[in-house]
Structures are given as C-alpha cells and as structure tokens.
Amino acid sequence: MDKTLIIFDWDGTLMDSIGLIVESMHIAGEAHGFQTTDQAVKGIIGLSLLTGIDILYPAANSVQKLAIEKSYSEYYIAKSHRTPFFSPIETMLQDLQNAGKQLAVATGKKRRGLDRVLAASNSERYFEVTRCADESGSKPHPQMLSDILAHTQQCIANAVFIGDSIYDIQMANKLGMTSIAVNYGTASGDELADEQPSYQVDTPQELVSLLCG
C-alpha cells in the first residue's frame, strides 16, 4: 500500500467495541421504555449517537432521546475498560508511523468520547489529526475526510480510508477516496461488498498485511 495518509474509523475497525456499544444501547433504551435488536444497533454504528438514536427509537420524543443519549454515555464510559484494540492493531500503528505514514481517525464518536478512549489506550501519539461527528457532521457525509485532507495538505489520491460500516465506505466513495472495508466489525462482508470498497479484508491480520506488506 503506497498511500501516505491512512485514515481509520475507530469502533469496530481499530477497537473491539461493538459488543459494548450494543449492550449500552439496550441498557439505555430499556431504561426509558424502548426496545430494539442487536442487528438494529449494529446497523447504526458509525453514525453520530443522536442520529442513531433517532433511527432506533423513532417513537421517542426529543426529551426521551436526549435521556437515552445520556444513559448510553454513562453506561459506556463505566464499562469502556472492556474495549481493547484488535490484535495486532497497535503494532501495526507503530510500524506505519515508523514508515513515515501520516495516520488519522474519522469517527462517529463525539470529541469528548474519542479523547477519552485515546487517552485510555495511550494512542494519541499515533494520530496526526482526528475528526468526530460533532465537529464535521455524521457519516456518510464526507466533511470529516475533507477536513483531514486539508489539515495534512494531502490529496485524495494519496489517502485511504478504512472502516467496518457501510457508512464508512459510502463516505469514502463520495470523495472518490480509496477504501478498505474490514469484515470483522459491524457489517457483514456481503453488505460491505455491495458498497464497492476498493479492498476488503476478513481479519485484522489481513489488514496489517495489506497496509504494511
């Protein structure tokens, strides 16, 4: 992979957090009288939290949706020690940085949430720039990718975006950016293939082989 700017999604791509996201959403919704399914929650991962809650609980009013958001955040934060990097992701980040690649993150998390997990995982040092949904809009709108390109002064041809949701691949496609879909996160391999990513891998190990050679 000859790209000089490598942009990652966070949840389900770098960090093994899908199970906790699903659990947290069930806890939060049920605390306020609403129910959903595991598959439905997985289907909104990658979007901003409030956008996802709008989709999952359309019958909730605005006050209830904000209460669900608060309950979700409180539960997720309390349990977030359970979300490690996929193995061997951290070694890959070190190798890419040592090879002179610029690394970035584009995530549906809020800034406060991303800063918290970056600090907890001691991984801030790997990323030159990060963008969140409350700064650049929810995926699949490509603004966060455009912001990262502007910050790094890189052109689209030199960049690749890596993600595990259909919204990730849709976002990259809107800019004509090379994309890698990872099948070990939110969406199935078939769902991701339908979005026509540039590359597709089944495991973190395959991602490492593609990026690092």
GROMACS .gro file of C-alpha atoms in nm:
model
  213
    1MET     CA    1   0.000   0.000   0.000
    2ASP     CA    2   0.172   0.315  -0.124
    3LYS     CA    3  -0.068   0.564   0.037
    4THR     CA    4   0.093   0.828   0.255
    5LEU     CA    5  -0.219   0.923   0.455
    6ILE     CA    6  -0.406   0.639   0.625
    7ILE     CA    7  -0.737   0.731   0.789
    8PHE     CA    8  -0.912   0.489   1.023
    9ASP     CA    9  -1.261   0.459   1.161
   10TRP     CA   10  -1.246   0.377   1.533
   11ASP     CA   11  -1.519   0.146   1.668
   12GLY     CA   12  -1.511  -0.197   1.505
   13THR     CA   13  -1.206  -0.109   1.295
   14LEU     CA   14  -0.929  -0.031   1.545
   15MET     CA   15  -1.108  -0.105   1.871
   16ASP     CA   16  -1.308  -0.415   1.965
   17SER     CA   17  -1.605  -0.217   2.097
   18ILE     CA   18  -1.908  -0.342   1.902
   19GLY     CA   19  -2.033  -0.569   2.182
   20LEU     CA   20  -2.022  -0.289   2.438
   21ILE     CA   21  -2.197  -0.045   2.202
   22VAL     CA   22  -2.483  -0.292   2.151
   23GLU     CA   23  -2.509  -0.367   2.523
   24SER     CA   24  -2.503   0.002   2.615
   25MET     CA   25  -2.778   0.090   2.367
   26HIS     CA   26  -3.004  -0.185   2.500
   27ILE     CA   27  -2.950  -0.069   2.858
   28ALA     CA   28  -3.013   0.295   2.766
   29GLY     CA   29  -3.323   0.233   2.554
   30GLU     CA   30  -3.485  -0.003   2.803
   31ALA     CA   31  -3.419   0.241   3.089
   32HIS     CA   32  -3.658   0.480   2.914
   33GLY     CA   33  -3.916   0.229   2.792
   34PHE     CA   34  -3.785   0.146   2.444
   35GLN     CA   35  -3.651  -0.173   2.292
   36THR     CA   36  -3.452  -0.263   1.983
   37THR     CA   37  -3.250  -0.555   1.843
   38ASP     CA   38  -2.880  -0.633   1.828
   39GLN     CA   39  -2.885  -0.613   1.449
   40ALA     CA   40  -3.059  -0.276   1.450
   41VAL     CA   41  -2.795  -0.132   1.685
   42LYS     CA   42  -2.514  -0.269   1.470
   43GLY     CA   43  -2.680  -0.103   1.172
   44ILE     CA   44  -2.639   0.248   1.317
   45ILE     CA   45  -2.279   0.214   1.437
   46GLY     CA   46  -2.070   0.468   1.252
   47LEU     CA   47  -2.339   0.736   1.264
   48SER     CA   48  -2.342   1.008   1.528
   49LEU     CA   49  -2.505   0.889   1.852
   50LEU     CA   50  -2.816   1.109   1.828
   51THR     CA   51  -2.866   1.019   1.461
   52GLY     CA   52  -2.853   0.653   1.559
   53ILE     CA   53  -3.099   0.704   1.843
   54ASP     CA   54  -3.337   0.882   1.602
   55ILE     CA   55  -3.329   0.574   1.379
   56LEU     CA   56  -3.358   0.316   1.657
   57TYR     CA   57  -3.631   0.488   1.859
   58PRO     CA   58  -3.847   0.696   1.622
   59ALA     CA   59  -4.137   0.698   1.870
   60ALA     CA   60  -3.928   0.872   2.136
   61ASN     CA   61  -3.970   1.246   2.176
   62SER     CA   62  -3.675   1.485   2.187
   63VAL     CA   63  -3.653   1.480   2.566
   64GLN     CA   64  -3.654   1.100   2.573
   65LYS     CA   65  -3.388   1.082   2.301
   66LEU     CA   66  -3.158   1.310   2.498
   67ALA     CA   67  -3.219   1.097   2.808
   68ILE     CA   68  -3.130   0.782   2.611
   69GLU     CA   69  -2.812   0.951   2.489
   70LYS     CA   70  -2.717   1.040   2.847
   71SER     CA   71  -2.786   0.689   2.977
   72TYR     CA   72  -2.591   0.535   2.691
   73SER     CA   73  -2.289   0.756   2.753
   74GLU     CA   74  -2.287   0.692   3.127
   75TYR     CA   75  -2.307   0.314   3.084
   76TYR     CA   76  -2.050   0.303   2.804
   77ILE     CA   77  -1.799   0.516   2.994
   78ALA     CA   78  -1.834   0.300   3.305
   79LYS     CA   79  -1.760  -0.017   3.105
   80SER     CA   80  -1.512   0.120   2.850
   81HIS     CA   81  -1.216  -0.063   3.006
   82ARG     CA   82  -1.357  -0.368   2.826
   83THR     CA   83  -1.270  -0.236   2.478
   84PRO     CA   84  -0.913  -0.318   2.371
   85PHE     CA   85  -0.754  -0.273   2.031
   86PHE     CA   86  -0.796  -0.566   1.799
   87SER     CA   87  -0.475  -0.768   1.792
   88PRO     CA   88  -0.232  -0.682   1.625
   89ILE     CA   89  -0.358  -0.328   1.560
   90GLU     CA   90  -0.128  -0.134   1.791
   91THR     CA   91   0.185  -0.294   1.647
   92MET     CA   92   0.055  -0.202   1.301
   93LEU     CA   93   0.009   0.161   1.403
   94GLN     CA   94   0.365   0.172   1.533
   95ASP     CA   95   0.501   0.017   1.212
   96LEU     CA   96   0.306   0.257   0.990
   97GLN     CA   97   0.421   0.558   1.190
   98ASN     CA   98   0.781   0.437   1.178
   99ALA     CA   99   0.746   0.402   0.799
  100GLY     CA  100   0.663   0.773   0.777
  101LYS     CA  101   0.290   0.738   0.712
  102GLN     CA  102   0.052   1.008   0.835
  103LEU     CA  103  -0.225   0.848   1.044
  104ALA     CA  104  -0.567   0.992   1.121
  105VAL     CA  105  -0.906   0.897   1.265
  106ALA     CA  106  -1.254   0.980   1.133
  107THR     CA  107  -1.521   0.855   1.373
  108GLY     CA  108  -1.887   0.884   1.460
  109LYS     CA  109  -1.787   0.937   1.823
  110LYS     CA  110  -1.817   1.275   1.989
  111ARG     CA  111  -1.491   1.461   2.055
  112ARG     CA  112  -1.517   1.403   2.429
  113GLY     CA  113  -1.565   1.029   2.377
  114LEU     CA  114  -1.278   0.992   2.132
  115ASP     CA  115  -1.041   1.192   2.353
  116ARG     CA  116  -1.130   0.967   2.645
  117VAL     CA  117  -1.053   0.642   2.460
  118LEU     CA  118  -0.739   0.785   2.301
  119ALA     CA  119  -0.610   0.870   2.648
  120ALA     CA  120  -0.719   0.537   2.799
  121SER     CA  121  -0.546   0.341   2.521
  122ASN     CA  122  -0.240   0.572   2.523
  123SER     CA  123  -0.271   0.603   2.146
  124GLU     CA  124  -0.287   0.980   2.087
  125ARG     CA  125   0.074   0.974   1.971
  126TYR     CA  126  -0.007   0.771   1.661
  127PHE     CA  127  -0.251   1.013   1.500
  128GLU     CA  128  -0.165   1.345   1.345
  129VAL     CA  129  -0.530   1.453   1.327
  130THR     CA  130  -0.869   1.319   1.435
  131ARG     CA  131  -1.220   1.426   1.341
  132CYS     CA  132  -1.551   1.345   1.513
  133ALA     CA  133  -1.919   1.360   1.423
  134ASP     CA  134  -1.988   1.661   1.645
  135GLU     CA  135  -1.715   1.856   1.463
  136SER     CA  136  -1.758   1.760   1.099
  137GLY     CA  137  -2.105   1.605   1.070
  138SER     CA  138  -2.226   1.247   1.075
  139LYS     CA  139  -2.118   0.986   0.823
  140PRO     CA  140  -2.172   0.925   0.534
  141HIS     CA  141  -2.124   1.298   0.473
  142PRO     CA  142  -1.754   1.329   0.378
  143GLN     CA  143  -1.674   1.653   0.561
  144MET     CA  144  -1.451   1.486   0.820
  145LEU     CA  145  -1.239   1.333   0.545
  146SER     CA  146  -1.217   1.669   0.370
  147ASP     CA  147  -1.108   1.830   0.698
  148ILE     CA  148  -0.834   1.570   0.744
  149LEU     CA  149  -0.708   1.619   0.388
  150ALA     CA  150  -0.694   1.995   0.444
  151HIS     CA  151  -0.512   1.959   0.775
  152THR     CA  152  -0.249   1.721   0.637
  153GLN     CA  153  -0.225   1.901   0.300
  154GLN     CA  154  -0.263   1.567   0.126
  155CYS     CA  155  -0.456   1.499  -0.194
  156ILE     CA  156  -0.727   1.234  -0.224
  157ALA     CA  157  -0.504   1.014  -0.441
  158ASN     CA  158  -0.256   0.978  -0.153
  159ALA     CA  159  -0.517   0.877   0.106
  160VAL     CA  160  -0.705   0.562   0.206
  161PHE     CA  161  -0.996   0.530   0.449
  162ILE     CA  162  -1.055   0.210   0.646
  163GLY     CA  163  -1.384   0.120   0.812
  164ASP     CA  164  -1.625  -0.154   0.910
  165SER     CA  165  -1.965   0.001   0.832
  166ILE     CA  166  -2.148   0.076   0.510
  167TYR     CA  167  -2.141   0.445   0.610
  168ASP     CA  168  -1.762   0.437   0.613
  169ILE     CA  169  -1.741   0.308   0.257
  170GLN     CA  170  -2.017   0.542   0.139
  171MET     CA  171  -1.826   0.836   0.287
  172ALA     CA  172  -1.503   0.743   0.109
  173ASN     CA  173  -1.688   0.683  -0.217
  174LYS     CA  174  -1.846   1.029  -0.205
  175LEU     CA  175  -1.494   1.175  -0.232
  176GLY     CA  176  -1.357   0.913  -0.467
  177MET     CA  177  -1.111   0.805  -0.196
  178THR     CA  178  -0.959   0.458  -0.188
  179SER     CA  179  -1.130   0.249   0.080
  180ILE     CA  180  -1.070  -0.072   0.271
  181ALA     CA  181  -1.370  -0.250   0.421
  182VAL     CA  182  -1.298  -0.472   0.721
  183ASN     CA  183  -1.537  -0.762   0.765
  184TYR     CA  184  -1.465  -0.822   1.134
  185GLY     CA  185  -1.666  -0.527   1.270
  186THR     CA  186  -2.021  -0.400   1.227
  187ALA     CA  187  -2.142  -0.503   0.881
  188SER     CA  188  -2.124  -0.837   0.705
  189GLY     CA  189  -1.887  -0.897   0.418
  190ASP     CA  190  -2.178  -0.907   0.172
  191GLU     CA  191  -2.321  -0.576   0.299
  192LEU     CA  192  -1.983  -0.410   0.266
  193ALA     CA  193  -1.919  -0.561  -0.077
  194ASP     CA  194  -2.245  -0.403  -0.200
  195GLU     CA  195  -2.088  -0.060  -0.133
  196GLN     CA  196  -1.795  -0.144  -0.365
  197PRO     CA  197  -1.492  -0.076  -0.147
  198SER     CA  198  -1.153  -0.067  -0.316
  199TYR     CA  199  -1.030  -0.354  -0.097
  200GLN     CA  200  -1.189  -0.589   0.155
  201VAL     CA  201  -1.027  -0.793   0.433
  202ASP     CA  202  -1.162  -1.052   0.673
  203THR     CA  203  -0.932  -1.013   0.973
  204PRO     CA  204  -0.709  -0.757   1.144
  205GLN     CA  205  -0.413  -0.968   1.036
  206GLU     CA  206  -0.515  -0.931   0.670
  207LEU     CA  207  -0.543  -0.555   0.721
  208VAL     CA  208  -0.190  -0.545   0.859
  209SER     CA  209  -0.062  -0.746   0.561
  210LEU     CA  210  -0.233  -0.510   0.314
  211LEU     CA  211  -0.110  -0.190   0.477
  212CYS     CA  212   0.236  -0.298   0.586
  213GLY     CA  213   0.328  -0.553   0.317
   0.00000   0.00000   0.00000
